[in-house]
Coordinates of C-alpha atoms in Angstrom, one line a residue:
X1 CA -10.6 13.2 -6.6
X2 CA -12.7 11.8 -9.1
X3 CA -13.4 8.2 -10.1
X4 CA -12.9 6.6 -13.3
X5 CA -12.2 3.2 -14.8
X6 CA -10.1 1.1 -12.5
X7 CA -8.7 -2.7 -12.4
X8 CA -11.8 -4.0 -10.8
X9 CA -14.7 -1.7 -11.3
X10 CA -13.7 2.1 -10.4
X11 CA -10.9 3.3 -9.0
X12 CA -10.5 6.6 -7.3
X13 CA -8.0 9.1 -9.6
X14 CA -5.8 11.5 -7.5
X15 CA -3.8 14.4 -8.4
X16 CA -1.3 16.4 -6.8
X17 CA -4.0 18.4 -4.4
X18 CA -6.2 15.2 -3.4
X19 CA -6.3 12.5 -0.8
X20 CA -8.9 10.6 0.9
X21 CA -9.0 11.3 4.5
X22 CA -10.4 8.4 7.2
X23 CA -11.0 9.1 10.4
X24 CA -9.3 7.7 13.3
X25 CA -10.7 4.3 14.0
X26 CA -9.2 1.5 16.4
X27 CA -9.8 -1.0 13.7
X28 CA -7.1 0.6 11.6
X29 CA -4.3 0.0 14.5
X30 CA -4.1 -3.7 14.4
X31 CA -1.1 -5.8 16.0
X32 CA -0.8 -7.4 12.4
X33 CA -1.8 -6.0 9.1
X34 CA -1.9 -6.7 5.4
X35 CA -2.4 -3.4 3.0
X36 CA -3.1 -4.3 -0.7
X37 CA -3.8 -2.1 -3.6
X38 CA -3.9 -2.1 -7.3
X39 CA -2.1 1.3 -8.2
X40 CA -1.7 3.0 -11.4
X41 CA 0.6 6.2 -10.9
X42 CA 0.8 8.5 -13.9
X43 CA 3.9 10.0 -12.3
X44 CA 6.9 9.4 -10.0
X45 CA 7.3 12.0 -6.8
X46 CA 10.2 13.9 -6.1
X47 CA 10.5 12.1 -3.0
X48 CA 7.6 9.6 -2.1
X49 CA 3.9 9.3 -2.5
X50 CA 1.5 7.7 -0.2
X51 CA -0.6 4.8 -1.1
X52 CA -2.1 4.2 2.3
X53 CA -0.9 5.8 5.8
X54 CA -1.7 5.4 9.4
X55 CA 0.5 8.0 10.9
X56 CA 3.1 6.9 13.4
X57 CA 1.9 3.1 12.8
X58 CA 2.4 2.1 9.1
X59 CA 2.8 3.4 5.7
X60 CA 3.0 2.2 2.4
X61 CA 4.6 4.6 -0.4
X62 CA 5.8 4.6 -4.0
X63 CA 9.4 6.2 -4.2
X64 CA 11.1 8.5 -6.6
X65 CA 12.9 5.2 -8.0
X66 CA 9.9 3.4 -8.8
X67 CA 10.2 1.6 -6.1
X68 CA 7.7 0.5 -3.2
X69 CA 8.3 0.9 0.5
X70 CA 6.4 -0.3 3.6
X71 CA 7.0 0.8 7.0
X72 CA 5.8 -1.4 9.7
X73 CA 8.3 -0.7 12.4
X74 CA 10.7 -2.3 9.9
X75 CA 11.0 -1.0 6.5
X76 CA 10.6 -3.3 3.4
X77 CA 11.5 -2.0 0.4
X78 CA 11.9 -3.1 -3.5
X79 CA 13.2 -1.3 -6.6
X80 CA 12.2 -0.9 -9.4
X81 CA 8.7 -1.7 -8.8
X82 CA 6.9 0.7 -11.2
X83 CA 8.6 0.0 -14.7
X84 CA 5.9 1.7 -16.9
X85 CA 3.6 4.8 -15.9
X86 CA -0.1 4.2 -16.3
X87 CA 0.3 0.4 -16.2
X88 CA -1.4 -1.4 -13.1
X89 CA 0.5 -3.0 -10.4
X90 CA -0.7 -5.1 -7.6
X91 CA 1.3 -4.3 -4.4
X92 CA 1.0 -5.9 -0.9
X93 CA 2.5 -5.2 2.4
X94 CA 2.0 -7.8 5.1
X95 CA 3.6 -7.6 8.9
X96 CA 2.9 -10.3 11.6
X97 CA 4.6 -8.5 14.5
X98 CA 8.0 -9.3 13.8
X99 CA 8.4 -9.6 10.1
X100 CA 7.5 -7.5 7.1
X101 CA 6.9 -9.1 3.4
X102 CA 6.5 -7.1 0.4
X103 CA 4.9 -8.7 -2.7
X104 CA 4.5 -7.3 -6.4
X105 CA 1.8 -8.7 -8.4
X106 CA 1.5 -11.7 -6.3
X107 CA 5.3 -12.3 -5.8
X108 CA 7.1 -11.9 -2.6
X109 CA 10.0 -9.5 -3.6
X110 CA 11.3 -8.3 -0.2
X111 CA 11.4 -9.2 3.3
X112 CA 12.4 -7.6 6.5
X113 CA 12.5 -9.0 10.3
X114 CA 13.2 -7.7 13.4
X115 CA 10.3 -5.4 13.9
X116 CA 8.1 -4.9 17.2
X117 CA 4.6 -4.4 17.6
X118 CA 2.7 -1.8 15.4
X119 CA 2.2 1.6 17.1
X120 CA -1.3 2.8 17.7
X121 CA -0.9 5.7 15.6
X122 CA -2.6 9.0 16.8
X123 CA -5.9 10.6 16.2
X124 CA -5.1 12.1 12.8
X125 CA -6.6 9.0 11.2
X126 CA -5.1 7.2 8.2
X127 CA -4.9 8.5 4.3
X128 CA -5.6 6.8 1.2
X129 CA -3.4 8.4 -1.7
X130 CA -1.2 10.3 0.6
X131 CA 0.9 10.3 3.7
X132 CA -1.2 11.1 6.9
X133 CA -2.1 13.9 8.0
X134 CA -1.2 15.5 4.8
X135 CA 1.6 15.4 2.3
X136 CA 3.1 13.0 -0.4
X137 CA 0.2 13.0 -2.5
X138 CA -0.3 10.1 -5.1
X139 CA -0.7 11.2 -8.7
X140 CA -2.5 8.5 -10.7
X141 CA -5.3 5.6 -9.4
X142 CA -5.7 3.3 -6.9
X143 CA -8.3 0.5 -6.9
X144 CA -9.2 -2.1 -4.6
X145 CA -7.5 -1.0 -1.5
X146 CA -7.8 -3.5 1.3
X147 CA -6.5 -3.2 4.9
X148 CA -6.6 -6.7 7.1
X149 CA -6.3 -7.0 10.6
X150 CA -3.8 -10.1 10.0
X151 CA -0.8 -10.8 8.2
X152 CA -2.3 -12.5 4.8
X153 CA -0.3 -15.7 3.5
X154 CA 1.8 -15.8 0.2
X155 CA -1.1 -17.7 -1.4
X156 CA -3.9 -15.5 -0.1
X157 CA -1.9 -12.3 -1.7
X158 CA -1.0 -14.5 -4.9
X159 CA -4.8 -15.3 -5.3
X160 CA -5.6 -11.4 -4.6
X161 CA -3.3 -10.4 -7.4
X162 CA -5.3 -12.5 -9.5
X163 CA -2.8 -15.1 -10.1
X164 CA -2.4 -18.8 -9.2
X165 CA -0.2 -20.0 -6.1
X166 CA 2.8 -20.4 -5.9
X167 CA 3.5 -17.1 -7.6

């Protein structure tokens, strides 16, 4: 892992052997959540690569198709999202306890309902740039990752992507 030029300041630059392990903490197991980040993959995975994952609770991944999947007791997916390797893309996933919403560059692109409360995960903690506790490494750069204990609104996500609502 190194640091390089990001979308907003510096970004973490990851390769197939690096990830950022985050120790287990109750604050990373909320009942509602928003995970958002600027991502710049430099290659697509054979299967998937993790953006952010809290083992057995929620995960956010780039797929081999260039799509993005968020799993929060219900999966929400959009494809293709990554249409140009090396380009910055803003992605966000919100979950209010029943409905998951996926956003790309501030605009909602997919919705899935029928979920239940998030699991509390396990003691392995979270991973930035992989699948907790290890595996599915992200190859490229990730910048301005934010995890909120609320499901942010569409307008809040749009603004975070640097756009003016409605996206």
